[in-house]
Amino acid sequence: MAEKIKVGVLGATGMVGQRYIKLLEDHPWFEVSYVAASPRSAGKKYREAVAERWLIGAEIPAGVADLIVEDANDEKKALGKCRFVFSALEMGKDEIKALEAAYAAEGIPVVSNASANRWTDDVPMLVPEINFSHLDVIDSQKKSRGWDKGFIVVKPNCSLQTYMMPLHALIQAGYPVKRMIVTTLQATSGAGYPGVPSFDMIDNIVPFIGGEEEKTERECLKILGTVSGGKIECAAGPAVSSTCTRVPVVDGHTACVSLEFDLPEEKKPSLEEIERVWTAYTSLPQELNLPSAPEHPIVVRHEQNRPQPRRDRECEKGMACVIGRLRQCNVFDVKFVALSHNTKRGAALGGILNAELLKAKGFFG
């Protein structure tokens, strides 16, 4: 059996960092050998640093519990201890951007969950099934900054996972989309810990999440973009109008989507054709048989009352987009309800899949 790659987790004591620690516990390729967090946690054993706030499962993984937490602000501490790092940093965007660049400059690749570098034009914002070709920009990223082995790859906002794969599947099949209206019903775990106060969530819906609608409307265009001249150029469309709400669900983001095809009426796909496209959809992660890749990235359900977060969020290890209620739309062409697991596909496990793809393509040396 090949020796596992040693990896680090930045922001290891936070909610997403804990999720990384738990999901990597028995990973076939990666082993956590380095954990870093804020100065107040530095110097403690990991078990001590998270003693009062461990949220992910009953037990802290034994292989990590006694690791000494380092100060994430000192990138040199990671040298020789890990091949690359997962970034789950929780600080200001400018601080995160500078710190991720500092790790990359030291020759340590960064696979990030943070939003700070999502709009850096030579940093791939990766959904492995969709825009794996954006990895071509990494050589230019390294060259322009004078980096040797280090680079940065980020994942998109969790709300996009509800509709990006079904959208891409249709476009790839020759059915371009002109515009969409998306209303999200987002789980409380998406706000982190301690998150939204219980008084605001019980018996309630909050119809605003700061910055979320802008991310939902814009990030898809970079993901659907192309690499040109060492940068990623955003796609021109589709136009997306979103309303993002917080609902009293722990895990699982739901989206109600209406879309219009950019095609003459006679060339628009039938409902049967749309379902065929979705259920047949696979991509490079499935071809490479990556450990965290779902066998079926898109799962279509036919019950009138599905998908539901509690019943469907764990589909395909929490990595599938589950779709139901596909039907004609009286305003646009079709509408449907989609669900994704925001703390798995939308957060740590999505980041792990990104790292698996990078490893399979030889980016870790």
Short mmCIF file of C-alpha atoms in Angstrom, two decimals:
data_model
loop_
_atom_site.label_atom_id
_atom_site.label_comp_id
_atom_site.label_asym_id
_atom_site.label_seq_id
_atom_site.Cartn_x
_atom_site.Cartn_y
_atom_site.Cartn_z
CA MET A 1 0.00 0.00 0.00
CA ALA A 2 1.40 3.40 -1.00
CA GLU A 3 2.35 5.79 1.78
CA LYS A 4 -0.32 8.41 2.42
CA ILE A 5 0.30 12.07 1.61
CA LYS A 6 0.69 14.17 4.75
CA VAL A 7 -1.67 17.15 4.77
CA GLY A 8 -2.37 20.12 7.01
CA VAL A 9 -5.57 21.89 8.00
CA LEU A 10 -5.56 25.66 8.56
CA GLY A 11 -8.40 26.86 10.76
CA ALA A 12 -8.50 23.33 12.16
CA THR A 13 -10.50 24.23 15.29
CA GLY A 14 -13.41 25.87 13.45
CA MET A 15 -16.52 24.11 12.19
CA VAL A 16 -15.26 23.50 8.62
CA GLY A 17 -11.80 22.62 9.93
CA GLN A 18 -13.34 20.03 12.26
CA ARG A 19 -15.28 18.62 9.32
CA TYR A 20 -12.00 18.21 7.41
CA ILE A 21 -10.42 16.44 10.38
CA LYS A 22 -13.32 13.99 10.65
CA LEU A 23 -13.69 13.30 6.92
CA LEU A 24 -9.97 12.67 6.51
CA GLU A 25 -9.88 10.19 9.42
CA ASP A 26 -9.73 7.09 7.21
CA HIS A 27 -8.95 8.64 3.84
CA PRO A 28 -7.12 6.21 1.53
CA TRP A 29 -4.74 8.87 0.13
CA PHE A 30 -4.35 11.62 2.73
CA GLU A 31 -3.32 11.74 6.39
CA VAL A 32 -3.58 14.80 8.64
CA SER A 33 -0.15 15.52 10.10
CA TYR A 34 -0.38 19.26 10.78
CA VAL A 35 -3.08 21.44 12.33
CA ALA A 36 -3.03 25.21 12.73
CA ALA A 37 -5.44 27.78 14.08
CA SER A 38 -5.51 31.14 15.84
CA PRO A 39 -2.81 32.17 18.35
CA ARG A 40 -5.17 31.44 21.27
CA SER A 41 -5.22 27.75 20.30
CA ALA A 42 -1.53 27.51 19.37
CA GLY A 43 0.60 25.37 21.67
CA LYS A 44 -2.29 23.19 22.84
CA LYS A 45 -2.98 19.61 21.86
CA TYR A 46 -5.77 19.50 19.31
CA ARG A 47 -8.06 17.67 21.76
CA GLU A 48 -7.56 20.49 24.27
CA ALA A 49 -8.10 23.25 21.72
CA VAL A 50 -11.51 21.86 20.69
CA ALA A 51 -12.52 20.34 24.03
CA GLU A 52 -15.53 22.61 24.56
CA ARG A 53 -16.53 22.99 20.92
CA TRP A 54 -16.04 19.69 19.10
CA LEU A 55 -19.16 19.42 16.91
CA ILE A 56 -18.48 16.67 14.37
CA GLY A 57 -19.32 13.19 15.63
CA ALA A 58 -18.73 11.58 18.99
CA GLU A 59 -14.95 11.30 19.04
CA ILE A 60 -12.00 13.37 17.85
CA PRO A 61 -9.97 11.19 15.46
CA ALA A 62 -7.20 9.51 17.45
CA GLY A 63 -4.51 10.31 14.88
CA VAL A 64 -5.11 14.04 15.27
CA ALA A 65 -6.13 14.39 18.92
CA ASP A 66 -2.57 14.74 20.25
CA LEU A 67 -1.15 16.90 17.45
CA ILE A 68 0.09 20.26 18.71
CA VAL A 69 -1.85 23.15 17.20
CA GLU A 70 0.43 25.67 15.51
CA ASP A 71 -0.22 29.36 14.82
CA ALA A 72 -1.76 29.48 11.34
CA ASN A 73 -0.28 32.96 10.83
CA ASP A 74 3.24 31.47 10.72
CA GLU A 75 3.39 29.63 7.42
CA LYS A 76 6.97 28.45 8.02
CA LYS A 77 5.75 26.18 10.83
CA ALA A 78 4.21 23.90 8.19
CA LEU A 79 7.48 23.34 6.29
CA GLY A 80 8.47 19.69 6.28
CA LYS A 81 5.31 18.63 8.11
CA CYS A 82 2.82 18.37 5.23
CA ARG A 83 2.75 18.30 1.44
CA PHE A 84 -0.22 20.67 1.11
CA VAL A 85 -2.85 22.35 3.28
CA PHE A 86 -6.61 22.64 3.33
CA SER A 87 -7.59 26.20 4.20
CA ALA A 88 -10.64 26.63 6.43
CA LEU A 89 -9.44 29.97 7.76
CA GLU A 90 -11.90 32.30 9.47
CA MET A 91 -10.60 35.87 9.36
CA GLY A 92 -10.85 38.95 7.14
CA LYS A 93 -10.67 38.34 3.38
CA ASP A 94 -7.55 40.44 2.90
CA GLU A 95 -5.82 38.56 5.73
CA ILE A 96 -6.81 35.19 4.26
CA LYS A 97 -5.67 36.20 0.79
CA ALA A 98 -2.26 37.27 2.08
CA LEU A 99 -1.85 34.21 4.28
CA GLU A 100 -2.81 31.69 1.59
CA ALA A 101 -0.30 33.39 -0.73
CA ALA A 102 2.36 33.14 1.99
CA TYR A 103 1.87 29.37 2.25
CA ALA A 104 2.01 29.00 -1.54
CA ALA A 105 5.18 31.11 -1.65
CA GLU A 106 6.78 28.64 0.77
CA GLY A 107 6.06 25.81 -1.69
CA ILE A 108 2.93 24.55 0.08
CA PRO A 109 -0.13 24.22 -2.20
CA VAL A 110 -3.38 25.57 -0.71
CA VAL A 111 -6.76 23.89 -1.31
CA SER A 112 -9.10 26.52 0.07
CA ASN A 113 -12.65 26.70 1.34
CA ALA A 114 -12.38 30.44 1.93
CA SER A 115 -13.87 33.01 -0.43
CA ALA A 116 -10.88 35.38 -0.44
CA ASN A 117 -9.33 34.13 -3.70
CA ARG A 118 -12.49 33.16 -5.57
CA TRP A 119 -12.24 36.22 -7.80
CA THR A 120 -8.48 36.12 -8.31
CA ASP A 121 -8.43 35.67 -12.08
CA ASP A 122 -5.70 33.01 -12.17
CA VAL A 123 -7.04 30.94 -9.26
CA PRO A 124 -9.35 28.07 -10.29
CA MET A 125 -12.72 28.05 -8.49
CA LEU A 126 -13.20 24.34 -8.89
CA VAL A 127 -16.16 22.00 -9.17
CA PRO A 128 -14.25 18.93 -10.40
CA GLU A 129 -17.05 17.56 -12.59
CA ILE A 130 -17.44 20.90 -14.38
CA ASN A 131 -14.27 22.94 -14.82
CA PHE A 132 -11.34 20.59 -14.31
CA SER A 133 -9.77 22.24 -17.37
CA HIS A 134 -9.23 25.38 -15.26
CA LEU A 135 -6.32 23.57 -13.62
CA ASP A 136 -4.41 24.58 -16.77
CA VAL A 137 -4.09 28.07 -15.28
CA ILE A 138 -1.99 26.89 -12.33
CA ASP A 139 1.29 27.03 -14.26
CA SER A 140 0.63 30.67 -15.14
CA GLN A 141 -0.38 31.42 -11.54
CA LYS A 142 2.91 30.02 -10.25
CA LYS A 143 5.00 31.71 -12.92
CA SER A 144 3.49 35.17 -12.43
CA ARG A 145 4.17 35.03 -8.68
CA GLY A 146 7.52 33.31 -8.79
CA TRP A 147 6.21 30.27 -6.91
CA ASP A 148 7.89 26.91 -7.36
CA LYS A 149 5.70 24.15 -5.93
CA GLY A 150 3.00 26.23 -4.25
CA PHE A 151 -0.33 27.32 -5.76
CA ILE A 152 -3.91 28.10 -4.72
CA VAL A 153 -7.15 26.39 -5.73
CA VAL A 154 -10.52 27.33 -4.19
CA LYS A 155 -14.01 25.88 -4.10
CA PRO A 156 -17.13 27.96 -4.79
CA ASN A 157 -19.86 29.05 -2.42
CA CYS A 158 -21.98 26.20 -1.06
CA SER A 159 -25.25 27.58 -2.46
CA LEU A 160 -24.08 26.99 -6.05
CA GLN A 161 -23.84 23.24 -5.56
CA THR A 162 -27.62 22.98 -5.71
CA TYR A 163 -27.77 23.92 -9.37
CA MET A 164 -24.30 23.98 -11.00
CA MET A 165 -24.07 20.32 -12.05
CA PRO A 166 -27.60 20.14 -13.52
CA LEU A 167 -26.91 23.44 -15.31
CA HIS A 168 -23.58 22.23 -16.67
CA ALA A 169 -25.04 18.88 -17.75
CA LEU A 170 -27.65 20.66 -19.88
CA ILE A 171 -25.15 23.07 -21.42
CA GLN A 172 -22.72 20.25 -22.18
CA ALA A 173 -25.53 18.27 -23.86
CA GLY A 174 -26.20 21.16 -26.25
CA TYR A 175 -28.99 22.92 -24.36
CA PRO A 176 -27.62 26.36 -23.41
CA VAL A 177 -29.46 28.28 -20.70
CA LYS A 178 -30.34 31.95 -21.18
CA ARG A 179 -31.53 32.88 -17.70
CA MET A 180 -32.53 31.42 -14.35
CA ILE A 181 -34.38 32.39 -11.20
CA VAL A 182 -33.06 30.64 -8.09
CA THR A 183 -34.55 30.74 -4.60
CA THR A 184 -32.42 29.00 -1.99
CA LEU A 185 -33.52 27.59 1.36
CA GLN A 186 -30.19 27.32 3.16
CA ALA A 187 -29.34 25.30 6.26
CA THR A 188 -28.22 26.90 9.50
CA SER A 189 -24.87 25.05 9.44
CA GLY A 190 -23.94 27.26 6.49
CA ALA A 191 -23.62 30.15 8.94
CA GLY A 192 -20.93 28.35 10.94
CA TYR A 193 -20.83 28.06 14.71
CA PRO A 194 -22.49 29.44 16.81
CA GLY A 195 -24.25 30.76 13.71
CA VAL A 196 -27.75 32.24 13.67
CA PRO A 197 -29.31 32.66 17.15
CA SER A 198 -31.95 30.03 17.86
CA PHE A 199 -34.55 32.74 18.61
CA ASP A 200 -34.19 33.92 15.00
CA MET A 201 -34.49 30.45 13.48
CA ILE A 202 -37.08 28.48 15.45
CA ASP A 203 -40.54 28.97 13.89
CA ASN A 204 -38.99 31.34 11.39
CA ILE A 205 -37.35 31.95 8.01
CA VAL A 206 -34.74 34.69 7.52
CA PRO A 207 -35.07 36.10 3.97
CA PHE A 208 -31.55 37.55 3.76
CA ILE A 209 -27.99 36.16 3.95
CA GLY A 210 -25.36 38.84 3.54
CA GLY A 211 -23.40 38.55 0.28
CA GLU A 212 -24.98 35.23 -0.63
CA GLU A 213 -27.12 36.38 -3.53
CA GLU A 214 -24.18 38.07 -5.23
CA LYS A 215 -22.13 34.87 -4.92
CA THR A 216 -24.98 32.72 -6.23
CA GLU A 217 -25.46 34.98 -9.23
CA ARG A 218 -21.82 35.60 -10.18
CA GLU A 219 -19.64 32.65 -9.25
CA CYS A 220 -21.31 30.36 -11.77
CA LEU A 221 -19.97 32.57 -14.57
CA LYS A 222 -16.36 32.01 -13.53
CA ILE A 223 -16.94 28.26 -13.16
CA LEU A 224 -18.39 28.14 -16.69
CA GLY A 225 -15.61 30.36 -18.04
CA THR A 226 -12.52 29.50 -20.08
CA VAL A 227 -8.77 29.79 -19.61
CA SER A 228 -7.17 32.35 -21.91
CA GLY A 229 -3.84 34.14 -21.65
CA GLY A 230 -3.05 32.67 -18.25
CA LYS A 231 -6.32 33.87 -16.72
CA ILE A 232 -9.89 32.62 -16.35
CA GLU A 233 -12.38 34.61 -18.41
CA CYS A 234 -15.96 34.46 -17.14
CA ALA A 235 -18.76 33.16 -19.31
CA ALA A 236 -21.26 35.71 -20.61
CA GLY A 237 -24.26 33.83 -19.22
CA PRO A 238 -26.65 32.59 -18.11
CA ALA A 239 -28.17 35.51 -16.25
CA VAL A 240 -29.11 34.43 -12.73
CA SER A 241 -31.47 36.17 -10.32
CA SER A 242 -31.38 34.75 -6.81
CA THR A 243 -33.11 35.10 -3.45
CA CYS A 244 -31.22 33.43 -0.61
CA THR A 245 -32.98 32.53 2.64
CA ARG A 246 -32.01 30.82 5.89
CA VAL A 247 -34.38 28.07 7.08
CA PRO A 248 -34.52 25.92 10.26
CA VAL A 249 -32.68 22.92 8.76
CA VAL A 250 -29.33 21.77 10.15
CA ASP A 251 -27.66 20.44 6.96
CA GLY A 252 -28.70 20.54 3.32
CA HIS A 253 -29.28 23.52 1.02
CA THR A 254 -32.39 23.39 -1.17
CA ALA A 255 -33.00 25.51 -4.26
CA CYS A 256 -36.13 26.14 -6.31
CA VAL A 257 -34.98 26.82 -9.88
CA SER A 258 -36.77 28.08 -13.00
CA LEU A 259 -34.78 28.30 -16.21
CA GLU A 260 -35.18 29.36 -19.82
CA PHE A 261 -33.20 27.79 -22.65
CA ASP A 262 -31.35 29.91 -25.18
CA LEU A 263 -32.83 27.95 -28.07
CA PRO A 264 -35.68 28.17 -30.57
CA GLU A 265 -38.84 26.53 -29.29
CA GLU A 266 -38.52 23.48 -31.51
CA LYS A 267 -35.00 22.73 -30.24
CA LYS A 268 -35.72 22.95 -26.53
CA PRO A 269 -35.43 19.60 -24.68
CA SER A 270 -38.43 17.70 -23.35
CA LEU A 271 -38.71 16.82 -19.68
CA GLU A 272 -37.79 13.25 -20.57
CA GLU A 273 -34.67 14.43 -22.39
CA ILE A 274 -33.64 16.65 -19.47
CA GLU A 275 -33.94 13.73 -17.07
CA ARG A 276 -31.95 11.53 -19.43
CA VAL A 277 -29.17 14.13 -19.58
CA TRP A 278 -29.06 14.45 -15.81
CA THR A 279 -29.09 10.76 -14.95
CA ALA A 280 -26.41 10.00 -17.57
CA TYR A 281 -24.13 12.79 -16.35
CA THR A 282 -20.62 11.77 -15.28
CA SER A 283 -17.26 13.46 -15.65
CA LEU A 284 -13.55 13.22 -14.90
CA PRO A 285 -13.85 12.43 -11.15
CA GLN A 286 -15.96 9.39 -12.00
CA GLU A 287 -13.56 8.32 -14.78
CA LEU A 288 -10.63 8.59 -12.36
CA ASN A 289 -12.61 6.81 -9.63
CA LEU A 290 -11.61 9.43 -7.07
CA PRO A 291 -12.35 8.26 -3.50
CA SER A 292 -14.84 11.03 -2.68
CA ALA A 293 -16.50 11.21 -6.10
CA PRO A 294 -20.16 10.15 -6.29
CA GLU A 295 -20.92 7.37 -8.72
CA HIS A 296 -23.99 9.34 -9.77
CA PRO A 297 -23.34 13.11 -9.45
CA ILE A 298 -26.99 13.90 -10.22
CA VAL A 299 -29.84 11.82 -8.81
CA VAL A 300 -33.42 12.40 -9.99
CA ARG A 301 -36.34 11.49 -7.74
CA HIS A 302 -39.96 11.15 -8.88
CA GLU A 303 -41.90 11.41 -5.62
CA GLN A 304 -44.00 14.57 -5.42
CA ASN A 305 -42.50 15.55 -2.05
CA ARG A 306 -38.77 15.01 -2.72
CA PRO A 307 -35.99 15.98 -2.34
CA GLN A 308 -36.02 16.64 1.39
CA PRO A 309 -32.91 17.58 3.39
CA ARG A 310 -33.41 15.02 6.14
CA ARG A 311 -34.07 12.17 3.70
CA ASP A 312 -31.80 13.01 0.77
CA ARG A 313 -28.76 15.03 1.88
CA GLU A 314 -26.60 11.92 2.45
CA CYS A 315 -27.23 10.59 -1.06
CA GLU A 316 -23.97 9.38 -2.66
CA LYS A 317 -21.98 10.09 0.53
CA GLY A 318 -23.38 13.61 0.63
CA MET A 319 -21.84 14.42 -2.76
CA ALA A 320 -24.80 14.18 -5.15
CA CYS A 321 -27.15 16.88 -6.35
CA VAL A 322 -30.62 15.41 -5.75
CA ILE A 323 -33.37 16.77 -8.02
CA GLY A 324 -37.11 16.43 -7.90
CA ARG A 325 -40.33 18.07 -9.11
CA LEU A 326 -39.07 18.59 -12.67
CA ARG A 327 -41.97 20.17 -14.56
CA GLN A 328 -42.96 22.79 -17.09
CA CYS A 329 -42.74 26.45 -16.07
CA ASN A 330 -45.47 28.91 -17.03
CA VAL A 331 -42.99 31.81 -17.22
CA PHE A 332 -39.70 30.22 -18.33
CA ASP A 333 -39.30 26.70 -19.78
CA VAL A 334 -38.83 24.30 -16.87
CA LYS A 335 -38.57 24.35 -13.09
CA PHE A 336 -37.32 21.93 -10.45
CA VAL A 337 -36.21 21.58 -6.83
CA ALA A 338 -32.60 20.61 -6.08
CA LEU A 339 -30.74 19.69 -2.91
CA SER A 340 -27.08 19.42 -1.96
CA HIS A 341 -25.27 18.75 1.31
CA ASN A 342 -23.74 22.11 2.20
CA THR A 343 -21.14 20.86 4.70
CA LYS A 344 -20.05 17.90 2.57
CA ARG A 345 -20.26 18.66 -1.18
CA GLY A 346 -20.54 22.36 -0.38
CA ALA A 347 -17.63 22.51 2.07
CA ALA A 348 -15.02 20.07 3.37
CA LEU A 349 -15.75 16.98 1.26
CA GLY A 350 -15.91 19.16 -1.84
CA GLY A 351 -12.47 20.49 -0.89
CA ILE A 352 -11.19 16.95 -0.41
CA LEU A 353 -12.50 16.00 -3.88
CA ASN A 354 -10.61 19.00 -5.28
CA ALA A 355 -7.43 17.71 -3.62
CA GLU A 356 -8.03 14.20 -4.94
CA LEU A 357 -8.28 15.55 -8.48
CA LEU A 358 -5.09 17.59 -8.00
CA LYS A 359 -3.28 14.51 -6.70
CA ALA A 360 -4.54 12.34 -9.56
CA LYS A 361 -3.36 14.94 -12.09
CA GLY A 362 0.12 15.12 -10.54
CA PHE A 363 -0.01 18.58 -9.00
CA PHE A 364 1.47 17.54 -5.65
CA GLY A 365 4.73 16.33 -7.14
#
